[in-house]
PDB file of C-alpha atoms in Angstrom:
ATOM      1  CA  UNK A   1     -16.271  -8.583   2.242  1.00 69.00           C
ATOM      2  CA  UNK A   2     -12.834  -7.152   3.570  1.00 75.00           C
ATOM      3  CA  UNK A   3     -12.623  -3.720   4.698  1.00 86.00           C
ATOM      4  CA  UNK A   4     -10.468  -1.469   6.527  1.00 92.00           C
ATOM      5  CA  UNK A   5     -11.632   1.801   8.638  1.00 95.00           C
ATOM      6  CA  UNK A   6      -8.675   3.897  10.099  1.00 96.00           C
ATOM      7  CA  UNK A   7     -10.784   5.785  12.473  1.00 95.00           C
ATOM      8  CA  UNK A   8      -9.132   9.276  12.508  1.00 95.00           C
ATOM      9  CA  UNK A   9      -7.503  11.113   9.507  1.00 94.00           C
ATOM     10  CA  UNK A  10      -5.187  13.312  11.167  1.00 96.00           C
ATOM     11  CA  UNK A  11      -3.459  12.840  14.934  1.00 98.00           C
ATOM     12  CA  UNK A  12      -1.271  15.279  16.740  1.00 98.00           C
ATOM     13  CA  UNK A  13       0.785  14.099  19.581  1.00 97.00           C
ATOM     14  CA  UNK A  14       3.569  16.239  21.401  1.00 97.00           C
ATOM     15  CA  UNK A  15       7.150  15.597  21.433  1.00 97.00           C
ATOM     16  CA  UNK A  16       7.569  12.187  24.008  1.00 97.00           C
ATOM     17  CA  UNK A  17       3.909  11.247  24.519  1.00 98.00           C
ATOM     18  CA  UNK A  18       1.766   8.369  23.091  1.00 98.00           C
ATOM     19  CA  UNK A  19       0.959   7.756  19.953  1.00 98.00           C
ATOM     20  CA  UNK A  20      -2.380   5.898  19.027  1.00 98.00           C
ATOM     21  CA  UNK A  21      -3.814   5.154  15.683  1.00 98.00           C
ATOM     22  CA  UNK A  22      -6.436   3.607  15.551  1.00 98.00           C
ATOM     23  CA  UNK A  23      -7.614   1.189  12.782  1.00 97.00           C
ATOM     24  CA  UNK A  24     -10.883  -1.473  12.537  1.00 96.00           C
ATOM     25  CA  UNK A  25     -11.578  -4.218  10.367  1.00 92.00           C
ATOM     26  CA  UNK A  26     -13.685  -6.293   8.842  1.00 89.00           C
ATOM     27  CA  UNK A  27     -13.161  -9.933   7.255  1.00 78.00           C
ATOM     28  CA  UNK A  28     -15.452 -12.902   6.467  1.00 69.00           C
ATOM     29  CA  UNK A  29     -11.995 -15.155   7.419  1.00 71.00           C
ATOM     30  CA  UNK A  30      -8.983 -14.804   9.579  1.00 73.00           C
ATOM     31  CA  UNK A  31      -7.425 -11.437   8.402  1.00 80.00           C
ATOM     32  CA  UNK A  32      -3.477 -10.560   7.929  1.00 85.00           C
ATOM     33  CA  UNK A  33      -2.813  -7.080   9.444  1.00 90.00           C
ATOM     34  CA  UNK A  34      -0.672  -4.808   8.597  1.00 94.00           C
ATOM     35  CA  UNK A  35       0.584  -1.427   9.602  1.00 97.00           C
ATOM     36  CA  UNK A  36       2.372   0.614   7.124  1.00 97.00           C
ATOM     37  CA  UNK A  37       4.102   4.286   6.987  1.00 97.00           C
ATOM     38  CA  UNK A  38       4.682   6.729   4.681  1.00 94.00           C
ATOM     39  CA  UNK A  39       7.192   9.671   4.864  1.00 93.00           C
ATOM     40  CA  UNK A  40       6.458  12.579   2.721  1.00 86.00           C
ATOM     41  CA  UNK A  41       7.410  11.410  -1.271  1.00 79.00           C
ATOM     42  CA  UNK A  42       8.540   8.064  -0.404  1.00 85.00           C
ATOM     43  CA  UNK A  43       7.409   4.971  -0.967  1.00 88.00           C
ATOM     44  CA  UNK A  44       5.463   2.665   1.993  1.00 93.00           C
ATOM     45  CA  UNK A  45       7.514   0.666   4.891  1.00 94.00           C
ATOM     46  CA  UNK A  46       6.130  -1.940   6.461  1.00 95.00           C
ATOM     47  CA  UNK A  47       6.016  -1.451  10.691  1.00 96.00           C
ATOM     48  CA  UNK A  48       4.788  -4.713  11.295  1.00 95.00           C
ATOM     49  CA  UNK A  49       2.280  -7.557  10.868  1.00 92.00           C
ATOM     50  CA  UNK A  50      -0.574 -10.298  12.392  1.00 90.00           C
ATOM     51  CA  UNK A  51      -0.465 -13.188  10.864  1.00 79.00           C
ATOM     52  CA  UNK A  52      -2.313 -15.125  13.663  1.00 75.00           C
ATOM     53  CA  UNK A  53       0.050 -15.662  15.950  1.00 73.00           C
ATOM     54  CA  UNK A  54       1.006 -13.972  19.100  1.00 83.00           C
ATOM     55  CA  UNK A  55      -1.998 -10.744  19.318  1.00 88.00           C
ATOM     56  CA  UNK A  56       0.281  -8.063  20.523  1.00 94.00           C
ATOM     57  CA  UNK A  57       2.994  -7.669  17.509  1.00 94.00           C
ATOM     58  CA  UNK A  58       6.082  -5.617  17.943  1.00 95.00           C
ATOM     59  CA  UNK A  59       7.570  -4.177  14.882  1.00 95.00           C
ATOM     60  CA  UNK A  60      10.342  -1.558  14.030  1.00 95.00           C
ATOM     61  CA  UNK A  61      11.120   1.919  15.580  1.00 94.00           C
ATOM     62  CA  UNK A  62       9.077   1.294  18.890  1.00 96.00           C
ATOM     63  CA  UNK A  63       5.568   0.741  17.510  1.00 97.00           C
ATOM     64  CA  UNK A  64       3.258  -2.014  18.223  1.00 97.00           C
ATOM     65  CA  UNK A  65      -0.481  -3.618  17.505  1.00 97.00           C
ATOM     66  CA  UNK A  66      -2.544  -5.486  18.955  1.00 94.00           C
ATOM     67  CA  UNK A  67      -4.853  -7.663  17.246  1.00 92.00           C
ATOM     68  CA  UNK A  68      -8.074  -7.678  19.253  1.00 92.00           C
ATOM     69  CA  UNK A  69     -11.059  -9.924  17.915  1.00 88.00           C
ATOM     70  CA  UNK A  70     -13.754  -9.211  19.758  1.00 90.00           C
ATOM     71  CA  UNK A  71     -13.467  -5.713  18.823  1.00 92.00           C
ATOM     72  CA  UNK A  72     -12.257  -6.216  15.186  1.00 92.00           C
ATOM     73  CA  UNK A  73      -9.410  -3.869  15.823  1.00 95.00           C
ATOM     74  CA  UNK A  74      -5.950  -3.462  15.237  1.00 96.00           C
ATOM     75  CA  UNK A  75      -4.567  -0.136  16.692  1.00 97.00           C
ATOM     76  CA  UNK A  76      -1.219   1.087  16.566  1.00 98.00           C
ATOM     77  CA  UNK A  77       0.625   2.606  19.557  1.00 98.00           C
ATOM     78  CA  UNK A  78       4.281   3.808  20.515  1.00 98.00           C
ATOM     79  CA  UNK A  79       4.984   5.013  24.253  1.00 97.00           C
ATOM     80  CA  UNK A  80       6.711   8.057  23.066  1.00 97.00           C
ATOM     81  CA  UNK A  81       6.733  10.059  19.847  1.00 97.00           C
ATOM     82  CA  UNK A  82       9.912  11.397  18.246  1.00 96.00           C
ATOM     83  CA  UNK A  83       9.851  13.924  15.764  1.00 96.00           C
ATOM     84  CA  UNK A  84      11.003  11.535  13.012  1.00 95.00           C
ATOM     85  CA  UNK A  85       7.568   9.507  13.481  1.00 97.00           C
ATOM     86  CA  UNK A  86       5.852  12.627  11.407  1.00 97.00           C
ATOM     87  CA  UNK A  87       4.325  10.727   8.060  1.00 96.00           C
ATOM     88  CA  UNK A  88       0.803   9.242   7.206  1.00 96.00           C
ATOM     89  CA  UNK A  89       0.108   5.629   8.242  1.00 97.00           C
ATOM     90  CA  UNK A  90      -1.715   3.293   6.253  1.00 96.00           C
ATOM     91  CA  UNK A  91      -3.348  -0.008   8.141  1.00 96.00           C
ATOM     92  CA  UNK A  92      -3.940  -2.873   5.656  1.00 93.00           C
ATOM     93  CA  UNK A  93      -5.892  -6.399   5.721  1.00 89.00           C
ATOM     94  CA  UNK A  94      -5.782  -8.843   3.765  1.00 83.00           C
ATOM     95  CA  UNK A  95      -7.814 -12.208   3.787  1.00 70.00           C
ATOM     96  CA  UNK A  96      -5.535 -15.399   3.626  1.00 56.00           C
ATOM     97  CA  UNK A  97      -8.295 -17.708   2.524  1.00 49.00           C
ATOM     98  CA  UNK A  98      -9.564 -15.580  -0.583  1.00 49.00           C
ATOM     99  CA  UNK A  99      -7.604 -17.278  -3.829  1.00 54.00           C
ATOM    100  CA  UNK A 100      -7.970 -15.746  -7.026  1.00 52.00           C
ATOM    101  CA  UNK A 101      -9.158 -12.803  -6.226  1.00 53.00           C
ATOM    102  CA  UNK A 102      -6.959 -12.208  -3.492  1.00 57.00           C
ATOM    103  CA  UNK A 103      -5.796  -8.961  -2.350  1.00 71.00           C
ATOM    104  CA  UNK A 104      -5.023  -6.188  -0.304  1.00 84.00           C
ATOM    105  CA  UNK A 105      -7.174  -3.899   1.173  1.00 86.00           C
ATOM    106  CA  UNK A 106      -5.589  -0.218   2.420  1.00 91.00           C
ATOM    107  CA  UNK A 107      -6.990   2.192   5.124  1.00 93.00           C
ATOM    108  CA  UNK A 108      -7.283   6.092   3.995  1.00 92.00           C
ATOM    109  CA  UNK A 109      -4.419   6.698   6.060  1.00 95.00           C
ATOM    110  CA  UNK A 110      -3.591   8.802   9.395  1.00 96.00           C
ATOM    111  CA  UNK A 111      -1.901  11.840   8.895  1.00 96.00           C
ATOM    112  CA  UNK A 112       0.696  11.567  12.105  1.00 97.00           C
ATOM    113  CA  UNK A 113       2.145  15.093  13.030  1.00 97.00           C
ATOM    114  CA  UNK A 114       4.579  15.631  16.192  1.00 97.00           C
ATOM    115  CA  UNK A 115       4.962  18.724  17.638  1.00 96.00           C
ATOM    116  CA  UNK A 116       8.076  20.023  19.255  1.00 93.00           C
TER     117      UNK A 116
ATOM    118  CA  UNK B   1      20.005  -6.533  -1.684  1.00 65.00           C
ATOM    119  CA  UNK B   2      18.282  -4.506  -4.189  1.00 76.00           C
ATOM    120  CA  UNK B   3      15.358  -2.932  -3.168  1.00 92.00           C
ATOM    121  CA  UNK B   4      11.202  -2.520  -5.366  1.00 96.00           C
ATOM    122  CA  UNK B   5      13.085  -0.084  -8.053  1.00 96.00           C
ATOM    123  CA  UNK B   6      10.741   2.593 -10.045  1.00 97.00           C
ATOM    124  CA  UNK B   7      11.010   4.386 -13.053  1.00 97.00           C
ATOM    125  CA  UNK B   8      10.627   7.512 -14.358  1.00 97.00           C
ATOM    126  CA  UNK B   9      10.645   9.438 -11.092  1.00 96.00           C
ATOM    127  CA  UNK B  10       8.967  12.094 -12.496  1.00 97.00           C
ATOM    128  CA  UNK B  11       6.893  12.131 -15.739  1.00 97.00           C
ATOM    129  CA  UNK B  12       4.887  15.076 -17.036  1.00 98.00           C
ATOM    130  CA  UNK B  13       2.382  14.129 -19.983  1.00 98.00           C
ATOM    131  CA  UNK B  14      -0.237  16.076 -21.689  1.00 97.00           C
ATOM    132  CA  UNK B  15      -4.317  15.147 -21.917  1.00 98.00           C
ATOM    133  CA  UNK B  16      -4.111  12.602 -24.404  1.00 97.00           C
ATOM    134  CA  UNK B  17      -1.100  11.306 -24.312  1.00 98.00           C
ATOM    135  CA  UNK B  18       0.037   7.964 -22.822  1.00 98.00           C
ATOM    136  CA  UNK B  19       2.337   6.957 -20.165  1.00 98.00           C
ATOM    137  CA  UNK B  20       4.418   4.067 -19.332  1.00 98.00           C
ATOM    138  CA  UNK B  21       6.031   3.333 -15.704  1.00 98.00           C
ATOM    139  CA  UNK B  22       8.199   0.499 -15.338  1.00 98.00           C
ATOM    140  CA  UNK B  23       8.774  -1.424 -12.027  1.00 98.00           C
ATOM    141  CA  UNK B  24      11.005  -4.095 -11.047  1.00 97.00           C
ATOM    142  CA  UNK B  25      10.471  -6.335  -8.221  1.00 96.00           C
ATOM    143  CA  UNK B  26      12.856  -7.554  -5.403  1.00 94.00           C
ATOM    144  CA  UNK B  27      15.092 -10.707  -6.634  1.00 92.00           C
ATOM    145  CA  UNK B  28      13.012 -13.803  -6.465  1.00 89.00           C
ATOM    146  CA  UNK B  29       9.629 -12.218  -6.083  1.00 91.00           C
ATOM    147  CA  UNK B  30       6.765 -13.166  -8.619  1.00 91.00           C
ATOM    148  CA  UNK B  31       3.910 -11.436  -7.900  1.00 90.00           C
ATOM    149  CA  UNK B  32       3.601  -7.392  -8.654  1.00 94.00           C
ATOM    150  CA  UNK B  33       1.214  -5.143  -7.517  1.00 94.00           C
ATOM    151  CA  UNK B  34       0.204  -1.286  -8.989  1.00 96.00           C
ATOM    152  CA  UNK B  35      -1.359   0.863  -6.562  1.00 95.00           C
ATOM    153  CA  UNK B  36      -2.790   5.006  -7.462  1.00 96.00           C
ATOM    154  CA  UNK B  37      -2.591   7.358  -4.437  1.00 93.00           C
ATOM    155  CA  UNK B  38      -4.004  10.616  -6.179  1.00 91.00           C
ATOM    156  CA  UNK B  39      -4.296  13.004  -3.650  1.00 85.00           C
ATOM    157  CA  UNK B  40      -7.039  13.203  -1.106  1.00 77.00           C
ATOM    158  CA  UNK B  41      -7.937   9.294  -2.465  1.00 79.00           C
ATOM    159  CA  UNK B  42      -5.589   7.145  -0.572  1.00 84.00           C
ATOM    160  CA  UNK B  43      -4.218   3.891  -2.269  1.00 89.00           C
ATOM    161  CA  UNK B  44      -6.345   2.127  -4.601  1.00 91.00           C
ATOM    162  CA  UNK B  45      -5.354  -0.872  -6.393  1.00 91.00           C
ATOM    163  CA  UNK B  46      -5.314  -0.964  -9.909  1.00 95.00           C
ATOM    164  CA  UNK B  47      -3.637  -4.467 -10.714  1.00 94.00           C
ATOM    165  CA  UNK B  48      -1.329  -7.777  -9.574  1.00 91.00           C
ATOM    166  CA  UNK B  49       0.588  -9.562 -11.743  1.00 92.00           C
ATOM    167  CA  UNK B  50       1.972 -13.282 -10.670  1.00 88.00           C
ATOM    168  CA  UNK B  51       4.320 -15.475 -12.864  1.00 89.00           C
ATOM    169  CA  UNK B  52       3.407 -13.282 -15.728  1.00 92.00           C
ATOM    170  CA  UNK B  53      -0.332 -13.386 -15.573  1.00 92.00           C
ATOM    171  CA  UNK B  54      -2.653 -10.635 -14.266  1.00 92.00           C
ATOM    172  CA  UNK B  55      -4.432 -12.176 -11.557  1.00 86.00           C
ATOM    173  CA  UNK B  56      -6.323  -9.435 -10.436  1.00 86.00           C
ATOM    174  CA  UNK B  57      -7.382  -5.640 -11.260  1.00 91.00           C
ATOM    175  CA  UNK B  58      -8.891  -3.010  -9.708  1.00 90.00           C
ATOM    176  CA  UNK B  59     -12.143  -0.701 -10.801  1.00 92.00           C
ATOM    177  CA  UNK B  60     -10.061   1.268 -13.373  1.00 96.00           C
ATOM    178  CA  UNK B  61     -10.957   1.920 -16.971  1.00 96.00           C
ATOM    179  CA  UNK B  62      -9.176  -0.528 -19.355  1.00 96.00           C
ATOM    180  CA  UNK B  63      -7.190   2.609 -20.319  1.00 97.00           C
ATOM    181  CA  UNK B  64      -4.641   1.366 -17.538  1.00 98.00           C
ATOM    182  CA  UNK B  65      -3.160  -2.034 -18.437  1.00 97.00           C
ATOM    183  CA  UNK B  66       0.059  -3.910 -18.222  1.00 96.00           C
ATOM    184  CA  UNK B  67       1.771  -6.526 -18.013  1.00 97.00           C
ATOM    185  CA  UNK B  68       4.745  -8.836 -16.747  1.00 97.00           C
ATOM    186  CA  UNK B  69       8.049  -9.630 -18.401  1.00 97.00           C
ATOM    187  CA  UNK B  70       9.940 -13.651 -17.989  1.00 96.00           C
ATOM    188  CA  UNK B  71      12.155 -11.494 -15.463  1.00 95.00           C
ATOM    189  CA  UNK B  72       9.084 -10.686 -13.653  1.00 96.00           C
ATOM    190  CA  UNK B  73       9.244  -6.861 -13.885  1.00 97.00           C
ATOM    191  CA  UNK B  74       6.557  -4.952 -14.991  1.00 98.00           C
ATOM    192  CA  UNK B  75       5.135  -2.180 -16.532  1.00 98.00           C
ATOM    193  CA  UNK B  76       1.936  -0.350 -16.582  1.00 98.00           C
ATOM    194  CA  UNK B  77       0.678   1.990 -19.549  1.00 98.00           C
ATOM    195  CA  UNK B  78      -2.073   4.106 -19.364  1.00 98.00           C
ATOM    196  CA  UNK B  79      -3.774   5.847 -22.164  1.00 97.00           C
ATOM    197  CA  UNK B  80      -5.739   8.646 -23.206  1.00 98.00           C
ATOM    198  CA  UNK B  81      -4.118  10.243 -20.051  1.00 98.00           C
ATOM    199  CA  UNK B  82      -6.812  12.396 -18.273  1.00 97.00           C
ATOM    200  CA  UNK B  83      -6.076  15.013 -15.414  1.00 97.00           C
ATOM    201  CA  UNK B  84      -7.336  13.496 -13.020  1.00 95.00           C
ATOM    202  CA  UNK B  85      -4.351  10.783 -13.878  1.00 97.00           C
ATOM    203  CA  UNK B  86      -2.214  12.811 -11.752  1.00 97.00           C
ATOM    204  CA  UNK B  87      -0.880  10.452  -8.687  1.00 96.00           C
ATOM    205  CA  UNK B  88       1.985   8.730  -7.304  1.00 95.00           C
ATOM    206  CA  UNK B  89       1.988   5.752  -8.793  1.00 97.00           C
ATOM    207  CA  UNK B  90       3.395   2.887  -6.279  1.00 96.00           C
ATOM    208  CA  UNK B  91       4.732  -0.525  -7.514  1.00 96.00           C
ATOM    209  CA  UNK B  92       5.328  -3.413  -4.828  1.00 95.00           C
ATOM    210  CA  UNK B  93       6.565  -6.843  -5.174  1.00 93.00           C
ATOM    211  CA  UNK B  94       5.905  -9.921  -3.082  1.00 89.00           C
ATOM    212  CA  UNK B  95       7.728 -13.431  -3.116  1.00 83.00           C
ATOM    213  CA  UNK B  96       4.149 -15.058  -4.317  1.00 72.00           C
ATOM    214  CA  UNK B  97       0.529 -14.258  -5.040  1.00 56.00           C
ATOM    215  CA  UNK B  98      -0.664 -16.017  -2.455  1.00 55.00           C
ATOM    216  CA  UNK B  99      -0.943 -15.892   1.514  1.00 58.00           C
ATOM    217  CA  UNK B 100      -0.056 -13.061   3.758  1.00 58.00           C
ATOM    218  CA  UNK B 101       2.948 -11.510   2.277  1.00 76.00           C
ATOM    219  CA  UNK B 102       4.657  -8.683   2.611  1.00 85.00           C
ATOM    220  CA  UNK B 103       4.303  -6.377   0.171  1.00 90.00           C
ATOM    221  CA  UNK B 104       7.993  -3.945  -0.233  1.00 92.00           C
ATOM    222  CA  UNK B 105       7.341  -0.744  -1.948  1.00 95.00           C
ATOM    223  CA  UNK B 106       9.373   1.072  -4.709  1.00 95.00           C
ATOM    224  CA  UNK B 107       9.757   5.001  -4.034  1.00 94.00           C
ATOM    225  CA  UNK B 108       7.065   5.601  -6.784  1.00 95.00           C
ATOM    226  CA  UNK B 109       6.555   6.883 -10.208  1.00 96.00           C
ATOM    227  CA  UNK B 110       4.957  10.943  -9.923  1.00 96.00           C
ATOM    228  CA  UNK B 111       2.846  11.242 -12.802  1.00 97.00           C
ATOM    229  CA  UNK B 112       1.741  14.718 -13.486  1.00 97.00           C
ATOM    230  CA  UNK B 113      -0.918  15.274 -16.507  1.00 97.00           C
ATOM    231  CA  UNK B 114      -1.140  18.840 -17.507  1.00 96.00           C
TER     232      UNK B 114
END
């Protein structure tokens, strides 16, 4: 059976560090991955998405994954924070060979809070 | 191009009563999905409509049900509204039920049960 694990529920970075959020899966098939955020009252954006091909996936505003097999993970990094990057983060998988009962499968979400 | 579009923004019932939330999906997407995210709880699914059949649902009480209109929008009702009813509801579209598609989110219907 699918699942999703986002490993910590809350992350505080500083101003122009690193940001890593961390996320682990599970999936009887090859998985889709994706990495979603959410600003306060607003709907989900997609950041990006693994869809088998390349393993390190860049996607909008400066994050990236990687999709790593052998440790069933999928973490999410940017090289430096910006104050705008504040929202909760959901990581998502989603197993391309299921039909019928098909569906997505949503992380708890990482709370992402930059400090000045 | 027009965006996952939600409505009411806001809707305040009492215990008892019953709510309807209306979504409507990008242009030439099929498939529509209905997510909760009460608070503390995260998303959970609660049902995917594609072409106008529910393909899928979620462990919810049959309370929450909807459907899928020829134009492809949706709407989901739920009844006998109970507190803990009291989420964000989030609507997202996807051009089919099947494979790894992107799902687009709408802003979200706020459903507050007093």
């Amino acid at each position: 059976a699918q699942s999703v694990t986002q490993l910590d529920s809350h992350v505080s970075v500083s101003e122009g560090t690193p940001v890593l959020l961390r996320c682990n899966y599970s999936s009887s098939y090859s998985p889709s991955l994706f990495w979603y955020v959410q600003h306060p009252n607003k709907g989900l954006q997609l950041l990006l998405k693994y869809t088998s091909a390349a393993t390190l996936v860049k996607g909008i505003n400066g994050f990236e994954a990687e999709f790593k097999k052998s440790e069933t993970s999928f973490h999410l990094t940017k090289p430096s924070a910006h104050m705008s990057d504040a929202a909760e983060y959901f990581c998502v998988v989603s197993d391309v060979r299921t039909s019928g009962t098909y569906k997505y499968i949503f992380g708890t979400g990482t709370r992402l809070k930059v400090l000045a | 191009e027009a965006g996952v579009t939600q409505s009411p923004t806001h809707l305040i019932k009492t215990r008892g009563q019953q709510a309807t939330l209306r979504c409507s999906p990008i242009s030439g997407h099929t498939s529509v999905y209905w997510y909760q995210q009460a608070l503390g709880l995260g998303l959970q699914f609660l049902l995917w409509y594609d072409e106008g059949e529910e393909r899928n649902r979620g462990n919810f009480p049959p309370r929450f049900s909807g459907r899928q209109f020829p134009n492809y929008s949706s709407e989901l009702n739920v009844n006998a509204l109970e507190l803990e009813d009291s989420a964000l509801y989030l609507c997202a579209s996807s051009p089919t039920g099947a494979g790894a598609n992107v799902l687009t989110f709408g802003a979200g219907s706020r459903l507050t049960v007093l």
